[in-house]
mmCIF file of C-alpha atoms in Angstrom:
data_model
loop_
_atom_site.group_PDB
_atom_site.id
_atom_site.type_symbol
_atom_site.label_atom_id
_atom_site.label_comp_id
_atom_site.label_asym_id
_atom_site.label_seq_id
_atom_site.Cartn_x
_atom_site.Cartn_y
_atom_site.Cartn_z
ATOM 1 C CA UNK A 163 13.387 -20.704 8.074
ATOM 2 C CA UNK A 164 14.524 -17.852 10.142
ATOM 3 C CA UNK A 165 13.106 -18.681 13.767
ATOM 4 C CA UNK A 166 10.006 -16.877 14.718
ATOM 5 C CA UNK A 167 8.996 -14.798 18.034
ATOM 6 C CA UNK A 168 5.317 -15.637 18.551
ATOM 7 C CA UNK A 169 4.878 -12.205 20.305
ATOM 8 C CA UNK A 170 6.791 -9.995 17.956
ATOM 9 C CA UNK A 171 5.045 -7.008 16.667
ATOM 10 C CA UNK A 172 1.727 -8.047 18.958
ATOM 11 C CA UNK A 173 2.685 -6.427 22.400
ATOM 12 C CA UNK A 174 3.905 -3.202 23.751
ATOM 13 C CA UNK A 175 5.585 -2.711 27.208
ATOM 14 C CA UNK A 176 4.441 -0.031 29.538
ATOM 15 C CA UNK A 177 7.836 2.024 28.806
ATOM 16 C CA UNK A 178 7.208 1.574 25.264
ATOM 17 C CA UNK A 179 3.863 3.190 25.361
ATOM 18 C CA UNK A 180 4.862 5.530 27.568
ATOM 19 C CA UNK A 181 7.833 6.873 24.953
ATOM 20 C CA UNK A 182 5.122 6.878 22.169
ATOM 21 C CA UNK A 183 2.544 9.021 24.088
ATOM 22 C CA UNK A 184 5.479 11.515 24.868
ATOM 23 C CA UNK A 185 6.815 11.831 21.430
ATOM 24 C CA UNK A 186 3.546 12.139 20.376
ATOM 25 C CA UNK A 187 3.149 15.352 22.911
ATOM 26 C CA UNK A 188 6.590 16.736 21.573
ATOM 27 C CA UNK A 189 5.536 17.236 17.836
ATOM 28 C CA UNK A 190 4.371 20.042 16.842
ATOM 29 C CA UNK A 191 0.867 21.350 16.924
ATOM 30 C CA UNK A 192 -0.354 21.129 13.250
ATOM 31 C CA UNK A 193 1.231 17.491 13.225
ATOM 32 C CA UNK A 194 -1.256 16.650 16.144
ATOM 33 C CA UNK A 195 -4.002 17.977 14.472
ATOM 34 C CA UNK A 196 -2.898 16.244 11.140
ATOM 35 C CA UNK A 197 -2.877 12.882 13.310
ATOM 36 C CA UNK A 198 -6.104 13.350 14.880
ATOM 37 C CA UNK A 199 -7.666 14.324 11.233
ATOM 38 C CA UNK A 200 -6.374 10.873 10.192
ATOM 39 C CA UNK A 201 -7.545 9.016 13.247
ATOM 40 C CA UNK A 202 -11.223 10.417 12.197
ATOM 41 C CA UNK A 203 -10.962 9.195 8.968
ATOM 42 C CA UNK A 204 -9.699 6.083 9.502
ATOM 43 C CA UNK A 205 -12.940 5.674 11.491
ATOM 44 C CA UNK A 206 -14.882 7.100 8.562
ATOM 45 C CA UNK A 207 -12.994 4.702 6.129
ATOM 46 C CA UNK A 208 -14.227 1.787 7.783
ATOM 47 C CA UNK A 209 -18.237 2.692 7.106
ATOM 48 C CA UNK A 210 -19.482 1.167 3.563
ATOM 49 C CA UNK A 211 -19.825 4.577 1.959
ATOM 50 C CA UNK A 212 -16.346 5.940 2.058
ATOM 51 C CA UNK A 213 -15.569 2.504 0.240
ATOM 52 C CA UNK A 214 -17.419 3.296 -2.964
ATOM 53 C CA UNK A 215 -14.888 3.277 -5.923
ATOM 54 C CA UNK A 216 -14.336 6.526 -7.918
ATOM 55 C CA UNK A 217 -16.820 6.909 -10.811
ATOM 56 C CA UNK A 218 -16.647 5.314 -13.635
ATOM 57 C CA UNK A 219 -13.789 3.172 -12.481
ATOM 58 C CA UNK A 220 -14.874 -0.145 -14.284
ATOM 59 C CA UNK A 221 -13.520 -2.268 -17.129
ATOM 60 C CA UNK A 222 -10.759 -4.603 -17.940
ATOM 61 C CA UNK A 223 -7.935 -2.486 -18.891
ATOM 62 C CA UNK A 224 -6.123 0.397 -17.432
ATOM 63 C CA UNK A 225 -6.342 3.743 -19.648
ATOM 64 C CA UNK A 226 -2.583 4.293 -19.329
ATOM 65 C CA UNK A 227 0.290 1.422 -18.477
ATOM 66 C CA UNK A 228 2.836 3.106 -16.367
ATOM 67 C CA UNK A 229 6.685 1.479 -16.625
ATOM 68 C CA UNK A 230 8.414 0.464 -14.030
ATOM 69 C CA UNK A 231 12.543 1.456 -14.053
ATOM 70 C CA UNK A 232 13.340 -0.459 -10.767
ATOM 71 C CA UNK A 233 14.473 -4.212 -11.163
ATOM 72 C CA UNK A 234 12.734 -7.193 -8.748
ATOM 73 C CA UNK A 235 14.994 -9.751 -6.628
ATOM 74 C CA UNK A 236 14.729 -12.728 -9.098
ATOM 75 C CA UNK A 237 16.055 -14.887 -5.792
ATOM 76 C CA UNK A 238 13.229 -13.650 -3.736
ATOM 77 C CA UNK A 239 10.507 -14.584 -6.574
ATOM 78 C CA UNK A 240 11.772 -18.128 -6.797
ATOM 79 C CA UNK A 241 11.821 -18.557 -3.166
ATOM 80 C CA UNK A 242 7.752 -17.329 -3.547
ATOM 81 C CA UNK A 243 7.108 -19.868 -5.925
ATOM 82 C CA UNK A 244 8.446 -22.670 -3.327
ATOM 83 C CA UNK A 245 6.160 -20.985 -0.459
ATOM 84 C CA UNK A 246 9.165 -19.084 1.283
ATOM 85 C CA UNK A 247 8.400 -15.188 1.749
ATOM 86 C CA UNK A 248 10.881 -13.309 2.853
ATOM 87 C CA UNK A 249 9.935 -10.114 3.623
ATOM 88 C CA UNK A 250 11.729 -7.477 6.333
ATOM 89 C CA UNK A 251 14.983 -9.893 7.169
ATOM 90 C CA UNK A 252 12.650 -12.865 7.727
ATOM 91 C CA UNK A 253 11.211 -16.091 5.747
ATOM 92 C CA UNK A 254 8.095 -17.998 6.852
ATOM 93 C CA UNK A 255 7.627 -20.730 5.069
ATOM 94 C CA UNK A 256 3.862 -21.285 3.897
ATOM 95 C CA UNK A 257 2.680 -18.668 5.684
ATOM 96 C CA UNK A 258 -0.675 -19.432 7.970
ATOM 97 C CA UNK A 259 -3.064 -17.956 7.661
ATOM 98 C CA UNK A 260 -1.692 -16.403 4.405
ATOM 99 C CA UNK A 261 -1.889 -12.461 5.211
ATOM 100 C CA UNK A 262 -1.674 -12.683 8.680
ATOM 101 C CA UNK A 263 0.625 -15.258 9.970
ATOM 102 C CA UNK A 264 1.437 -15.767 13.598
ATOM 103 C CA UNK A 265 4.733 -14.138 14.541
ATOM 104 C CA UNK A 266 5.059 -11.681 11.470
ATOM 105 C CA UNK A 267 6.324 -8.082 12.444
ATOM 106 C CA UNK A 268 4.685 -5.135 11.260
ATOM 107 C CA UNK A 269 7.470 -4.234 8.823
ATOM 108 C CA UNK A 270 7.058 -7.874 7.423
ATOM 109 C CA UNK A 271 3.286 -7.341 6.960
ATOM 110 C CA UNK A 272 3.412 -4.453 5.382
ATOM 111 C CA UNK A 273 5.928 -5.775 2.716
ATOM 112 C CA UNK A 274 3.161 -8.515 2.073
ATOM 113 C CA UNK A 275 0.486 -6.160 1.599
ATOM 114 C CA UNK A 276 2.173 -3.884 -0.395
ATOM 115 C CA UNK A 277 2.461 -6.255 -3.154
ATOM 116 C CA UNK A 278 6.360 -5.207 -4.161
ATOM 117 C CA UNK A 279 6.988 -8.769 -4.597
ATOM 118 C CA UNK A 280 5.212 -8.397 -7.951
ATOM 119 C CA UNK A 281 8.295 -7.328 -9.118
ATOM 120 C CA UNK A 282 10.072 -10.076 -7.766
ATOM 121 C CA UNK A 283 7.869 -12.534 -9.238
ATOM 122 C CA UNK A 284 8.456 -10.733 -12.567
ATOM 123 C CA UNK A 285 11.941 -10.994 -12.520
ATOM 124 C CA UNK A 286 11.967 -14.833 -11.780
ATOM 125 C CA UNK A 287 10.081 -15.295 -14.985
ATOM 126 C CA UNK A 288 8.207 -18.153 -16.127
ATOM 127 C CA UNK A 289 4.045 -18.860 -16.253
ATOM 128 C CA UNK A 290 4.383 -20.385 -12.638
ATOM 129 C CA UNK A 291 5.432 -16.685 -11.219
ATOM 130 C CA UNK A 292 2.443 -14.928 -13.336
ATOM 131 C CA UNK A 293 -0.081 -17.463 -11.911
ATOM 132 C CA UNK A 294 1.042 -16.868 -8.599
ATOM 133 C CA UNK A 295 1.091 -13.477 -8.907
ATOM 134 C CA UNK A 296 -2.875 -13.955 -10.099
ATOM 135 C CA UNK A 297 -3.731 -16.263 -7.443
ATOM 136 C CA UNK A 298 -2.199 -14.362 -4.704
ATOM 137 C CA UNK A 299 -4.107 -11.185 -5.747
ATOM 138 C CA UNK A 300 -7.608 -12.901 -6.468
ATOM 139 C CA UNK A 301 -7.058 -14.136 -2.876
ATOM 140 C CA UNK A 302 -6.120 -10.544 -1.415
ATOM 141 C CA UNK A 303 -8.822 -9.304 -3.412
ATOM 142 C CA UNK A 304 -11.382 -11.697 -1.876
ATOM 143 C CA UNK A 305 -10.339 -10.749 1.684
ATOM 144 C CA UNK A 306 -9.335 -7.538 1.604
ATOM 145 C CA UNK A 307 -10.629 -5.533 -1.339
ATOM 146 C CA UNK A 308 -13.437 -4.141 -0.132
ATOM 147 C CA UNK A 309 -13.307 -3.148 3.388
ATOM 148 C CA UNK A 310 -10.877 -1.330 5.233
ATOM 149 C CA UNK A 311 -8.426 -2.959 7.643
ATOM 150 C CA UNK A 312 -4.915 -2.628 9.250
ATOM 151 C CA UNK A 313 -2.196 -2.871 7.940
ATOM 152 C CA UNK A 314 -3.467 -3.206 4.338
ATOM 153 C CA UNK A 315 -5.127 -0.345 4.330
ATOM 154 C CA UNK A 316 -2.759 2.302 5.955
ATOM 155 C CA UNK A 317 -1.566 4.802 3.839
ATOM 156 C CA UNK A 318 2.091 4.006 3.167
ATOM 157 C CA UNK A 319 0.790 0.217 2.631
ATOM 158 C CA UNK A 320 -1.948 1.501 0.221
ATOM 159 C CA UNK A 321 0.485 3.437 -1.513
ATOM 160 C CA UNK A 322 2.762 0.998 -2.361
ATOM 161 C CA UNK A 323 0.096 -1.566 -3.297
ATOM 162 C CA UNK A 324 -1.509 1.127 -5.612
ATOM 163 C CA UNK A 325 1.937 1.786 -7.391
ATOM 164 C CA UNK A 326 2.834 -1.765 -7.528
ATOM 165 C CA UNK A 327 -0.434 -3.211 -9.232
ATOM 166 C CA UNK A 328 -0.630 -0.393 -11.430
ATOM 167 C CA UNK A 329 2.958 -0.781 -12.672
ATOM 168 C CA UNK A 330 3.112 -4.658 -13.052
ATOM 169 C CA UNK A 331 -0.334 -4.623 -14.252
ATOM 170 C CA UNK A 332 0.707 -5.494 -18.015
ATOM 171 C CA UNK A 333 2.995 -8.436 -16.595
ATOM 172 C CA UNK A 334 0.614 -10.401 -14.351
ATOM 173 C CA UNK A 335 -3.373 -8.944 -15.308
ATOM 174 C CA UNK A 336 -3.492 -7.834 -18.935
ATOM 175 C CA UNK A 337 -4.198 -11.467 -19.843
ATOM 176 C CA UNK A 338 -5.748 -12.618 -16.833
ATOM 177 C CA UNK A 339 -9.446 -13.571 -17.088
ATOM 178 C CA UNK A 340 -11.748 -10.470 -17.338
ATOM 179 C CA UNK A 341 -13.253 -11.329 -13.947
ATOM 180 C CA UNK A 342 -10.067 -10.603 -12.016
ATOM 181 C CA UNK A 343 -9.336 -7.514 -14.452
ATOM 182 C CA UNK A 344 -12.497 -6.066 -13.213
ATOM 183 C CA UNK A 345 -12.284 -7.070 -9.962
ATOM 184 C CA UNK A 346 -8.712 -5.372 -9.487
ATOM 185 C CA UNK A 347 -9.336 -2.264 -11.260
ATOM 186 C CA UNK A 348 -12.434 -1.905 -9.631
ATOM 187 C CA UNK A 349 -10.585 -2.500 -5.868
ATOM 188 C CA UNK A 350 -7.772 0.120 -7.163
ATOM 189 C CA UNK A 351 -10.523 2.617 -7.816
ATOM 190 C CA UNK A 352 -11.481 2.072 -4.331
ATOM 191 C CA UNK A 353 -7.945 1.956 -2.428
ATOM 192 C CA UNK A 354 -7.323 5.289 -4.163
ATOM 193 C CA UNK A 355 -10.137 7.139 -3.127
ATOM 194 C CA UNK A 356 -9.488 5.918 0.398
ATOM 195 C CA UNK A 357 -6.075 6.934 0.477
ATOM 196 C CA UNK A 358 -7.031 10.435 -0.987
ATOM 197 C CA UNK A 359 -9.621 11.229 1.962
ATOM 198 C CA UNK A 360 -6.558 9.993 4.139
ATOM 199 C CA UNK A 361 -4.049 12.417 2.527
ATOM 200 C CA UNK A 362 -1.702 13.825 4.249
ATOM 201 C CA UNK A 363 -2.644 11.320 7.249
ATOM 202 C CA UNK A 364 0.246 12.366 9.232
ATOM 203 C CA UNK A 365 2.692 11.702 6.826
ATOM 204 C CA UNK A 366 5.472 13.568 6.046
ATOM 205 C CA UNK A 367 8.681 13.788 3.689
ATOM 206 C CA UNK A 368 9.412 10.948 0.976
ATOM 207 C CA UNK A 369 6.618 9.031 2.715
ATOM 208 C CA UNK A 370 4.086 11.590 1.708
ATOM 209 C CA UNK A 371 5.531 12.102 -1.860
ATOM 210 C CA UNK A 372 5.113 8.264 -2.518
ATOM 211 C CA UNK A 373 1.369 8.808 -1.357
ATOM 212 C CA UNK A 374 1.006 11.387 -3.562
ATOM 213 C CA UNK A 375 2.501 9.603 -6.570
ATOM 214 C CA UNK A 376 0.455 6.600 -5.818
ATOM 215 C CA UNK A 377 -2.594 9.160 -6.219
ATOM 216 C CA UNK A 378 -1.427 10.611 -9.205
ATOM 217 C CA UNK A 379 -0.818 7.284 -11.104
ATOM 218 C CA UNK A 380 -4.260 6.450 -10.302
ATOM 219 C CA UNK A 381 -5.648 9.420 -11.615
ATOM 220 C CA UNK A 382 -4.002 8.566 -14.927
ATOM 221 C CA UNK A 383 -4.328 5.182 -15.510
ATOM 222 C CA UNK A 384 -7.461 4.152 -13.572
ATOM 223 C CA UNK A 385 -10.694 4.490 -15.868
ATOM 224 C CA UNK A 386 -12.686 7.198 -13.958
ATOM 225 C CA UNK A 387 -9.399 8.509 -12.460
ATOM 226 C CA UNK A 388 -9.403 12.135 -13.495
ATOM 227 C CA UNK A 389 -11.516 12.952 -10.344
ATOM 228 C CA UNK A 390 -7.946 12.253 -8.230
ATOM 229 C CA UNK A 391 -5.811 14.629 -10.253
ATOM 230 C CA UNK A 392 -6.852 18.078 -8.489
ATOM 231 C CA UNK A 393 -6.112 16.727 -5.178
ATOM 232 C CA UNK A 394 -3.106 14.856 -6.390
ATOM 233 C CA UNK A 395 -1.638 18.082 -8.109
ATOM 234 C CA UNK A 396 -2.287 20.290 -5.235
ATOM 235 C CA UNK A 397 -0.492 18.063 -2.722
ATOM 236 C CA UNK A 398 2.197 17.618 -5.268
ATOM 237 C CA UNK A 399 2.822 21.233 -5.827
ATOM 238 C CA UNK A 400 2.725 22.266 -2.029
ATOM 239 C CA UNK A 401 4.986 19.179 -1.028
ATOM 240 C CA UNK A 402 7.557 20.120 -3.769
ATOM 241 C CA UNK A 403 7.442 23.629 -2.098
ATOM 242 C CA UNK A 404 8.315 22.353 1.508
ATOM 243 C CA UNK A 405 10.568 19.223 0.236
ATOM 244 C CA UNK A 406 12.774 20.346 -2.390
ATOM 245 C CA UNK A 407 15.596 22.541 -1.498
ATOM 246 C CA UNK A 408 17.264 25.411 -3.584
ATOM 247 C CA UNK A 409 19.874 22.652 -4.990
ATOM 248 C CA UNK A 410 16.966 20.566 -6.300
ATOM 249 C CA UNK A 411 17.445 17.981 -3.441
ATOM 250 C CA UNK A 412 14.639 16.547 -1.459
ATOM 251 C CA UNK A 413 15.114 17.480 2.378
ATOM 252 C CA UNK A 414 15.697 13.850 3.660
ATOM 253 C CA UNK A 415 18.688 13.163 1.418
#
């Protein structure tokens, strides 16, 4: 097991704080206003009302089942079956507590809460991997599925998790018990609504495109998700004009 610094990702030095403040001051006014809006929206997302799911976001099946063209990492899936959680260059054996282990970096936590490991379990194959996918999802829903918390509900993590759950739904949830299916779909509606309200959330470039993609996937796949479509398409058209250059490439390429 890789050694873990118990203070990693938990403290900031005064110099680091000053550097962060200086970087924020150097941002264009429009970006600073976006960050302020996001900070206020985060406070609002902590209240019960914004956590309501999308209208009619109920059921045990998706309206549309999207495909996933990216392969998972079977070796990492097999590690998960052995209790080895390998993210962001670190491996933590049997993390405790599971979703917030001591010493985990911000990047490690973002990967865990982002659910991209569903793809790895699918690549590993077998009933054990599918059961683990369900067990982890069920546990996350019980602990984090309703109320906003960081890092689980940060916009970039939200977007990754929404996309992962929708693209892997057929694999791990389509034949699960109805209670898990209903809880997952309702929570995805709640997450999509929260993400929609936060955007653009100070995001730029490919991160913002990924968040918009998650909104549009939710709009087409979730029961009652059409309420998201207008906002998602408006943001997408605006960002395509801003981010796609004359040669068809993305500006961060």
